[in-house]
Coordinates of C-alpha atoms and ligand atoms in Angstrom, one line a residue:
M3 CA 60.4 84.8 82.9
L4 CA 57.2 87.3 82.3
V5 CA 58.3 90.8 81.2
A6 CA 57.0 92.2 84.6
D7 CA 58.9 89.8 86.5
E8 CA 61.9 90.7 84.5
F9 CA 61.4 94.5 84.9
Q10 CA 60.8 93.8 88.8
K11 CA 64.1 91.8 89.2
Q12 CA 65.8 94.5 87.3
A13 CA 64.6 96.9 89.7
N14 CA 65.4 95.3 92.8
F15 CA 68.5 93.4 92.3
D16 CA 72.1 93.8 91.6
S17 CA 72.4 92.2 87.8
L18 CA 76.3 91.3 88.6
T19 CA 75.8 89.4 91.9
N20 CA 72.2 88.8 91.8
L21 CA 72.2 90.4 95.5
P22 CA 69.5 92.9 96.6
N23 CA 70.5 96.1 95.5
R24 CA 70.3 99.6 97.3
S25 CA 66.5 100.1 96.7
L26 CA 65.3 96.6 97.9
A27 CA 67.9 96.9 100.8
T28 CA 66.8 100.1 101.9
D29 CA 62.9 98.7 101.6
R30 CA 64.0 95.7 103.9
L31 CA 65.7 97.9 106.1
N32 CA 62.5 99.6 106.8
Q33 CA 60.5 96.6 107.2
T34 CA 62.9 95.4 109.9
L35 CA 63.0 98.6 111.9
V36 CA 59.2 98.5 112.0
K37 CA 59.2 95.0 113.1
A38 CA 62.0 96.0 115.5
K39 CA 60.1 98.8 117.0
R40 CA 57.2 96.4 117.5
R41 CA 59.1 93.7 119.2
N42 CA 61.9 95.4 121.0
L43 CA 64.5 93.8 118.7
K44 CA 67.9 95.6 117.9
P45 CA 68.9 94.8 114.1
C46 CA 72.4 95.7 113.2
L47 CA 73.2 97.4 109.8
A48 CA 76.7 96.6 108.6
F49 CA 78.3 98.5 105.8
L50 CA 81.5 96.7 104.1
D51 CA 84.0 98.0 101.8
L52 CA 86.6 96.1 100.1
D53 CA 90.2 97.2 100.7
N54 CA 92.6 97.6 97.7
F55 CA 89.8 96.9 95.1
K56 CA 90.8 99.4 92.8
Y57 CA 94.0 97.8 92.7
V58 CA 92.9 94.6 91.7
N59 CA 90.8 96.3 88.7
D60 CA 93.6 98.2 87.6
T61 CA 96.0 95.4 87.8
F62 CA 93.7 92.6 86.4
G63 CA 91.2 94.4 84.5
H64 CA 87.5 94.9 84.9
A65 CA 86.5 91.0 84.1
V66 CA 88.5 89.9 87.0
G67 CA 87.3 92.6 89.2
D68 CA 83.6 91.6 88.5
A69 CA 84.2 88.1 89.1
L70 CA 86.0 89.1 92.5
L71 CA 82.8 91.0 93.4
K72 CA 80.7 87.4 92.5
E73 CA 83.0 85.6 94.6
V74 CA 82.6 88.1 97.4
A75 CA 78.9 88.1 97.4
S76 CA 78.9 84.5 97.7
R77 CA 81.0 84.5 100.8
L78 CA 79.2 87.3 102.3
T79 CA 76.0 85.2 101.8
D80 CA 77.6 82.2 103.3
C81 CA 78.8 84.3 106.5
A82 CA 74.8 85.6 107.1
R83 CA 72.0 83.6 108.2
E84 CA 68.8 83.2 106.0
S85 CA 67.0 85.7 108.1
D86 CA 69.7 88.4 107.1
T87 CA 70.0 90.3 104.0
V88 CA 73.2 90.7 101.9
A89 CA 73.0 93.3 99.5
R90 CA 75.4 95.4 97.1
L91 CA 75.1 99.0 96.9
G92 CA 77.2 99.5 94.0
G93 CA 81.3 99.4 93.4
D94 CA 82.7 97.3 96.0
E95 CA 80.2 98.5 98.6
F96 CA 77.9 95.9 100.3
L97 CA 75.3 96.3 103.0
L98 CA 74.4 93.5 105.4
I99 CA 70.7 93.7 107.7
L100 CA 71.6 91.5 110.4
D101 CA 68.3 90.9 112.1
D102 CA 68.2 90.2 115.9
E103 CA 65.5 87.2 115.7
N104 CA 68.0 84.4 117.1
T105 CA 69.9 86.4 119.3
V106 CA 70.4 84.5 122.7
K107 CA 68.3 86.2 125.3
N108 CA 69.9 88.7 127.4
E109 CA 72.9 88.4 125.2
K110 CA 74.3 91.9 124.6
R111 CA 73.7 92.5 121.0
E112 CA 77.3 93.6 120.2
I113 CA 78.5 90.0 121.1
G114 CA 76.3 88.5 118.3
V115 CA 77.4 91.2 115.8
R116 CA 80.9 90.7 116.6
H117 CA 80.9 87.0 116.0
I118 CA 79.4 87.9 112.5
G119 CA 82.3 90.6 111.9
D120 CA 85.1 87.7 112.7
R121 CA 83.4 85.4 110.6
I122 CA 83.3 87.6 107.8
I123 CA 86.9 88.7 108.3
E124 CA 88.1 85.3 108.5
S125 CA 86.4 84.3 105.5
F126 CA 88.6 86.6 103.5
E127 CA 92.1 84.9 104.9
K128 CA 91.5 82.5 102.1
P129 CA 92.9 84.0 98.7
F130 CA 90.2 84.5 95.9
I131 CA 91.4 82.6 92.8
I132 CA 90.0 84.4 89.7
D133 CA 91.2 83.2 86.1
G134 CA 94.5 81.4 87.8
N135 CA 95.6 84.7 89.8
E136 CA 95.7 84.6 93.5
L137 CA 94.1 87.6 94.7
K138 CA 94.1 88.9 98.3
V139 CA 91.6 91.2 99.4
T140 CA 90.2 92.2 102.9
P141 CA 87.0 93.9 104.0
S142 CA 86.9 97.0 106.3
L143 CA 83.2 96.8 108.0
G144 CA 81.2 99.4 110.1
F145 CA 78.2 98.4 112.2
A146 CA 75.4 100.4 113.5
I147 CA 72.9 99.1 116.1
Y148 CA 69.3 100.0 116.4
P149 CA 67.9 102.1 118.1
Q150 CA 71.3 102.8 119.9
D151 CA 72.9 104.4 117.0
G152 CA 70.0 105.6 115.2
D153 CA 65.9 104.9 114.9
D154 CA 65.6 105.3 111.2
S155 CA 67.2 103.8 107.9
E156 CA 69.0 107.0 106.8
T157 CA 70.8 107.4 110.2
L158 CA 71.5 104.0 110.7
M159 CA 73.2 103.7 107.1
R160 CA 75.0 107.0 107.6
H161 CA 76.4 105.9 111.1
A162 CA 77.4 102.2 109.6
D163 CA 79.4 104.1 106.7
T164 CA 81.4 106.2 109.4
A165 CA 82.0 103.3 111.5
M166 CA 83.4 101.8 108.0
Y167 CA 85.6 104.8 107.6
R168 CA 86.9 104.3 110.9
S169 CA 88.2 100.7 110.3
K170 CA 89.9 101.9 107.3
Q171 CA 91.6 104.5 109.0
E172 CA 92.8 102.0 111.7
G173 CA 94.6 100.1 109.4
K174 CA 91.6 98.1 107.5
N175 CA 90.8 94.5 107.5
A176 CA 88.8 95.2 110.5
Y177 CA 85.4 96.1 111.8
C178 CA 84.3 99.0 114.1
F179 CA 81.2 100.0 116.0
Y180 CA 79.5 103.4 115.5
S181 CA 80.3 105.8 118.6
P182 CA 78.9 109.6 118.5
D183 CA 82.4 110.7 118.6
M184 CA 83.2 109.6 115.2
T185 CA 80.8 111.6 113.8
A186 CA 82.6 114.9 114.9
K187 CA 85.8 113.2 113.4
A188 CA 84.0 112.7 110.4
K189 CA 83.1 116.1 110.1
M190 CA 86.8 117.2 110.7
R191 CA 87.7 115.0 107.7
M192 CA 84.9 116.6 105.6
D193 CA 85.7 120.3 106.5
V194 CA 89.6 119.2 106.0
E195 CA 88.8 117.8 102.6
E196 CA 86.8 120.7 101.5
Q197 CA 89.4 123.2 102.3
L198 CA 92.1 121.1 100.6
Q199 CA 90.2 121.6 97.5
H200 CA 91.1 125.3 97.7
A201 CA 94.4 125.0 99.5
L202 CA 96.7 125.3 96.4
E203 CA 94.7 128.2 94.8
R204 CA 94.7 130.2 98.0
K205 CA 98.4 129.6 98.5
E206 CA 98.3 128.0 102.0
F207 CA 101.0 125.4 101.6
S208 CA 104.9 125.6 102.2
I209 CA 107.6 123.5 102.3
H210 CA 110.1 122.9 105.5
Y211 CA 113.3 121.8 105.0
Q212 CA 115.1 119.2 107.4
P213 CA 118.8 119.2 107.1
I214 CA 120.1 115.5 106.5
I215 CA 123.7 115.5 107.7
D216 CA 126.8 113.6 106.7
A217 CA 128.1 111.8 110.0
K218 CA 131.9 112.0 108.8
S219 CA 132.2 115.7 107.9
G220 CA 129.5 116.9 109.8
N221 CA 128.0 119.1 106.8
I222 CA 124.7 119.0 105.4
I223 CA 124.6 117.0 102.9
K224 CA 120.6 117.4 101.7
A225 CA 117.4 118.4 102.8
E226 CA 114.0 116.5 103.0
A227 CA 111.2 118.6 101.9
L228 CA 108.1 118.5 104.3
L229 CA 105.1 119.7 103.2
R230 CA 103.1 122.2 105.6
W231 CA 99.7 123.7 105.5
D232 CA 98.7 126.8 107.0
C233 CA 94.8 126.6 106.5
E234 CA 92.9 130.1 106.7
A235 CA 90.0 128.3 108.2
L236 CA 91.2 125.6 110.3
G237 CA 94.8 126.4 111.3
S238 CA 97.6 124.3 110.8
I239 CA 97.0 120.7 110.2
T240 CA 99.7 118.3 110.2
P241 CA 100.7 116.2 106.9
G242 CA 100.1 112.9 109.0
Y243 CA 96.5 114.0 109.0
F244 CA 95.9 115.9 105.6
I245 CA 98.1 113.7 103.2
P246 CA 95.9 110.7 103.5
V247 CA 92.9 113.0 103.0
A248 CA 94.3 114.5 100.0
E249 CA 94.9 110.8 98.9
E250 CA 91.8 109.5 99.2
A251 CA 90.1 112.9 97.5
G252 CA 92.1 112.6 94.4
L253 CA 94.0 115.7 95.3
I254 CA 97.5 114.5 96.1
V255 CA 98.8 114.5 92.3
P256 CA 98.3 118.3 92.1
I257 CA 99.6 118.8 95.3
G258 CA 102.7 116.9 94.9
C259 CA 103.3 118.6 91.5
W260 CA 103.3 121.7 93.3
V261 CA 105.9 120.4 96.1
I262 CA 108.0 119.1 93.0
Q263 CA 108.0 122.5 91.4
S264 CA 108.5 124.4 94.6
V265 CA 111.3 122.3 95.4
C266 CA 113.2 122.5 92.4
S267 CA 112.9 126.5 92.3
Q268 CA 114.3 126.3 95.6
V269 CA 117.0 124.1 94.7
K270 CA 117.8 126.3 92.0
K271 CA 118.1 129.4 94.4
W272 CA 120.5 127.6 96.9
R273 CA 122.9 126.1 93.9
D274 CA 123.0 129.8 92.4
A275 CA 123.8 131.2 95.6
G276 CA 127.0 128.9 95.8
W277 CA 125.4 125.9 97.6
D278 CA 126.3 123.7 94.4
D279 CA 125.9 120.2 95.5
I280 CA 122.8 120.7 97.7
C281 CA 120.0 118.4 96.9
V282 CA 116.6 117.9 98.2
T283 CA 114.6 114.6 99.0
V284 CA 110.9 114.8 98.1
N285 CA 108.3 112.3 99.8
V286 CA 106.0 110.9 96.7
S287 CA 102.6 109.4 97.2
P288 CA 101.8 105.9 95.7
Y289 CA 98.8 107.9 93.8
Q290 CA 101.8 109.8 92.1
F291 CA 102.8 106.7 90.4
Q292 CA 99.6 105.8 88.7
A293 CA 99.8 106.5 84.9
N294 CA 97.6 109.2 84.8
A295 CA 99.8 111.1 87.5
R296 CA 102.4 111.9 84.9
L297 CA 105.1 111.8 87.4
I298 CA 107.8 111.7 84.9
V299 CA 106.4 114.6 82.7
I300 CA 106.2 116.8 85.8
L301 CA 109.9 116.2 87.1
E302 CA 111.4 116.5 83.6
K303 CA 109.3 119.9 83.4
A304 CA 110.4 120.9 87.0
L305 CA 114.2 120.1 86.5
Q306 CA 114.1 121.9 83.0
D307 CA 112.4 124.9 83.8
N308 CA 114.9 125.4 86.8
D309 CA 118.0 124.4 84.7
L310 CA 118.7 121.7 86.9
A311 CA 120.2 118.3 86.6
A312 CA 118.3 115.3 87.8
D313 CA 120.6 115.1 91.0
A314 CA 118.9 118.1 92.4
I315 CA 116.1 116.1 93.7
Q316 CA 115.7 112.6 95.3
L317 CA 112.5 110.8 96.0
E318 CA 111.3 109.2 99.1
L319 CA 109.0 106.1 98.2
T320 CA 107.2 104.1 100.8
E321 CA 106.5 100.4 100.3
S322 CA 103.0 101.1 100.2
I323 CA 103.5 102.1 96.2
F324 CA 103.6 98.4 95.6
T325 CA 100.2 97.9 97.0
K326 CA 98.4 100.9 96.5
G327 CA 100.2 102.2 93.4
A328 CA 99.2 101.4 89.8
N329 CA 100.3 98.4 87.9
N330 CA 103.2 100.8 86.1
V331 CA 105.2 100.9 89.2
A332 CA 107.7 98.9 88.1
E333 CA 108.2 100.7 84.5
T334 CA 108.0 104.2 86.3
I335 CA 110.9 103.2 88.6
K336 CA 113.0 102.2 85.6
Q337 CA 112.3 105.6 84.0
L338 CA 113.4 107.8 86.7
Q339 CA 116.5 105.7 87.2
L340 CA 117.1 106.3 83.3
M341 CA 116.5 110.0 84.2
G342 CA 119.2 109.8 86.7
I343 CA 116.8 110.5 89.8
K344 CA 117.9 108.8 93.0
L345 CA 115.5 106.5 94.9
L346 CA 115.3 106.3 98.8
V347 CA 113.0 103.7 100.9
N348 CA 111.4 105.7 103.5
D349 CA 110.4 104.1 106.6
F350 CA 112.4 101.0 106.0
G351 CA 111.4 98.1 107.6
A352 CA 107.8 99.2 108.0
G353 CA 106.2 96.4 106.0
V354 CA 107.0 92.6 105.4
E355 CA 108.4 93.6 101.7
S356 CA 111.4 95.5 102.5
L357 CA 113.9 92.9 101.9
S358 CA 112.5 91.8 98.8
L359 CA 112.1 95.2 97.5
L360 CA 115.7 95.8 97.9
Q361 CA 116.3 92.7 95.8
Q362 CA 114.1 93.9 93.1
Y363 CA 114.7 97.5 92.7
N364 CA 118.0 99.5 92.6
F365 CA 117.4 102.0 95.3
D366 CA 120.0 104.4 96.4
S367 CA 119.5 104.8 99.8
I368 CA 117.0 103.4 102.9
K369 CA 115.9 105.5 105.7
I370 CA 115.6 103.4 109.0
K371 CA 112.2 103.5 110.4
R372 CA 112.0 106.2 113.2
S373 CA 110.3 104.0 115.8
Y374 CA 113.5 101.6 115.5
I375 CA 115.7 104.5 116.1
E376 CA 113.2 105.6 119.2
K377 CA 113.7 102.3 120.9
L378 CA 117.2 101.9 120.6
S379 CA 118.1 102.7 124.5
T380 CA 115.3 100.6 125.6
S381 CA 115.0 97.5 123.3
K382 CA 118.2 95.4 122.8
K383 CA 116.2 93.7 119.9
D384 CA 115.9 97.1 118.1
E385 CA 119.4 97.7 119.0
K386 CA 120.4 94.7 117.3
L387 CA 118.0 95.1 114.4
V388 CA 119.4 98.7 113.6
K389 CA 122.9 97.3 113.4
A390 CA 121.8 94.6 111.2
V391 CA 120.2 96.6 108.7
I392 CA 123.2 99.0 108.8
A393 CA 125.5 96.1 108.0
M394 CA 123.4 94.5 105.3
T395 CA 122.7 97.8 103.6
K396 CA 126.4 98.5 103.3
E397 CA 126.8 95.2 102.0
L398 CA 124.4 96.0 99.3
G399 CA 125.9 99.0 98.4
L400 CA 123.5 101.3 99.6
T401 CA 123.5 104.7 101.8
V402 CA 121.7 104.3 105.0
I403 CA 120.0 107.7 106.6
S404 CA 118.8 107.3 110.2
E405 CA 115.5 109.1 111.0
G406 CA 114.2 110.6 113.9
V407 CA 117.5 111.1 116.0
E408 CA 116.4 112.9 119.0
T409 CA 119.4 112.3 121.5
K410 CA 122.9 112.1 122.1
E411 CA 123.0 108.3 122.9
Q412 CA 121.2 107.6 119.6
L413 CA 123.6 109.5 117.8
D414 CA 126.5 108.2 119.6
F415 CA 125.1 104.5 118.9
L416 CA 124.6 105.2 114.8
I417 CA 127.9 106.9 114.8
A418 CA 129.8 103.8 116.3
E419 CA 127.8 101.8 114.0
Q420 CA 129.0 103.8 111.1
C421 CA 125.6 104.7 110.0
E422 CA 126.5 107.7 107.1
Y423 CA 123.9 110.2 107.3
M424 CA 121.5 111.6 110.3
Q425 CA 118.4 113.5 110.3
G426 CA 116.4 114.2 113.5
Y427 CA 115.3 116.6 116.1
Y428 CA 118.5 116.6 118.0
L429 CA 120.2 117.8 115.1
S430 CA 117.4 120.2 113.6
K431 CA 113.7 120.3 113.4
P432 CA 112.6 121.0 110.0
V433 CA 112.9 124.7 109.3
S434 CA 111.4 127.3 106.6
A435 CA 113.5 127.8 103.2
A436 CA 114.7 131.2 104.8
T437 CA 116.3 129.6 107.8
F438 CA 117.5 127.1 106.1
S439 CA 119.3 129.2 104.0
S440 CA 120.9 130.7 106.8
L441 CA 122.5 127.5 108.2
D442 CA 126.3 127.9 107.9
N443 CA 127.6 124.8 106.1
D444 CA 131.3 125.8 106.2
E445 CA 131.7 124.5 109.6
P446 CA 130.5 121.3 110.7
Y447 CA 128.4 121.6 113.7
V448 CA 126.5 118.1 114.0
F449 CA 127.6 117.3 117.1
V450 CA 126.9 120.8 118.9
P451 CA 123.3 120.4 119.1
G452 CA 121.7 123.7 119.5
H453 CA 123.8 125.2 116.7
I454 CA 121.3 124.9 114.2
P455 CA 117.7 126.0 114.8
S456 CA 115.5 123.4 116.9
Q457 CA 112.3 124.8 116.6
E458 CA 110.0 125.0 113.5
S459 CA 109.4 128.1 112.9
D460 CA 106.0 129.3 114.4
T461 CA 103.5 130.6 111.9
G462 CA 101.6 132.3 114.8
R463 CA 98.6 130.3 113.8
K464 CA 96.3 128.0 116.1
Q465 CA 97.1 124.4 116.0
V466 CA 94.6 121.9 115.3
S467 CA 95.0 118.5 116.7
C468 CA 93.6 116.0 114.3
Ligands
LIG527 P1 108.3 110.9 106.8 O1 108.5 110.9 105.3 O2 108.5 109.9 107.5 O3 108.9 112.3 107.3 C1 109.6 112.3 108.5 C2 108.6 112.9 109.9 O4 109.2 112.8 111.1 C3 108.3 114.6 109.5 O5 107.0 114.5 109.9 C4 109.4 115.0 110.3 O6 109.1 116.2 110.8 C5 109.4 114.0 111.5 N1 110.4 114.2 112.4 C6 111.9 114.2 111.9 N2 112.8 114.1 112.8 C7 112.3 113.6 113.9 C8 112.5 113.4 115.1 O7 113.5 113.4 115.6 N3 111.4 113.2 116.1 C9 110.2 112.9 115.5 N4 109.4 112.8 116.8 N5 109.7 113.3 114.5 C10 110.8 113.6 113.6 P2 105.9 115.4 109.5 O8 106.7 116.5 108.5 O9 104.9 115.7 110.1 O10 105.8 114.7 108.0 C11 105.0 113.3 108.2 C12 104.7 112.5 107.0 O11 103.9 113.2 106.0 C13 105.9 112.5 106.5 O12 106.6 111.3 107.0 C14 105.6 111.9 105.0 O13 105.3 110.8 104.9 C15 104.3 112.9 105.0 N6 104.8 113.9 103.9 C16 105.4 115.3 104.2 N7 105.4 115.7 103.2 C17 105.1 115.2 102.0 C18 105.0 115.6 100.8 O14 105.2 116.8 100.4 N8 104.3 114.6 100.0 C19 103.8 113.6 100.3 N9 103.3 112.5 99.7 N10 104.1 113.1 101.9 C20 104.4 114.1 102.8
LIG528 MG1 110.3 111.0 104.2

């Protein structure tokens, strides 16, 4: 090959996959748009991002990651038509320019695009076999169609990216078409991310504590720490919204560290005041299990600084640590248990791996997923399931906490099934540390709802629903 040709190739093609790179893809998109204007066509731009690619890279190494990207490039090329362009933008991001040359006359453009979306999703169903490893990765796609979603390449790219982002938020392994309301949502997310960067230094976080009650004695046995964010600029934002943003923005590790330190210093105060056996459960994100997150060091220091034993704090893990977490999850769990820290499975029953996790690791308790408790009075199936989970968990020597107990009927059912611990709005909403301190634990009050505060303390700030 001539030097000039080689130079040309390097400038326009991705060296790993041999697909057009961002620069050539942008040129092709511009050409496609010129043609579309002239001939009244509706080309579509598709943004594709792989789900869990980072996990593959972290777990199996970069060589396997690279081989996987090559395979993905080849499957995508097979899904596209010859007149389409498949490009790699970098990392695990791909772009497809789907021209409108062969669309059946008068067929709605979305229909043709849907076919391609389905074909791409389907093509990822078969695992990728790389170096003897069977890898399951899925794609998230976003579509923006010319001219309705933008009439220049820059707008179309931005909108296809926004739509792809929506696919991720809606559970991944999916495609979404751009719609203008996504821009407002994307802006909200960006604002939240920007504000989150300063939330710790501005001291905007606080922790609320929700009592967990022993069904036998009626006493508070422990509390769950639930993070609250009262943002100066945006108002109160729910953790269900901001925690995933913090995770994606790489902010969850320092935030999680702050939660652990604050909880330990609070438990110390309660214990010093005579509440000797109180302990607090803390939710931990999968990202806190990555090696550089130093979860063990953070916990050891927080316990040491407050002169607390390991029984002061327990960790709530979700099954997603095993898919999103780094490859040292098993090792970290072992170390936590050596330290004497008890582990709970949060949202038990949310994923298909629940049972095998109990088999593999020594958890102390499980929390039955709220949605099962919610449907107790309306679904016989859920009733049977909850009964079976309680029985099975006891058989395994684990304790069971029912989360989201909202009614007397639910409480009665769970007591009859001998569920040991209860948590939910019927008993108490999460409350500030000060309110929690004033809860009288000498008298059992569980079965007298209203005895303990049922309202989350009002900060007086406006609420933002995200
Ligand atoms: P989760 O761990 O499943 O926590 C329970 C959620 O259910 C809390 O929502 C709690 O306020 C709510 N809840 C409790 N009882 C009831 C009830 O009877 N009815 C209803 N409808 N809801 C009830 P919250 O505080 O909004 O937290 C949502 C999620 O955010 C938590 O779910 C947890 O996954 C996450 N989260 C909260 N704090 C932290 C934190 O410090 N770190 C991390 N990584 N995640 C956190
Ligand atoms: Mg929890």
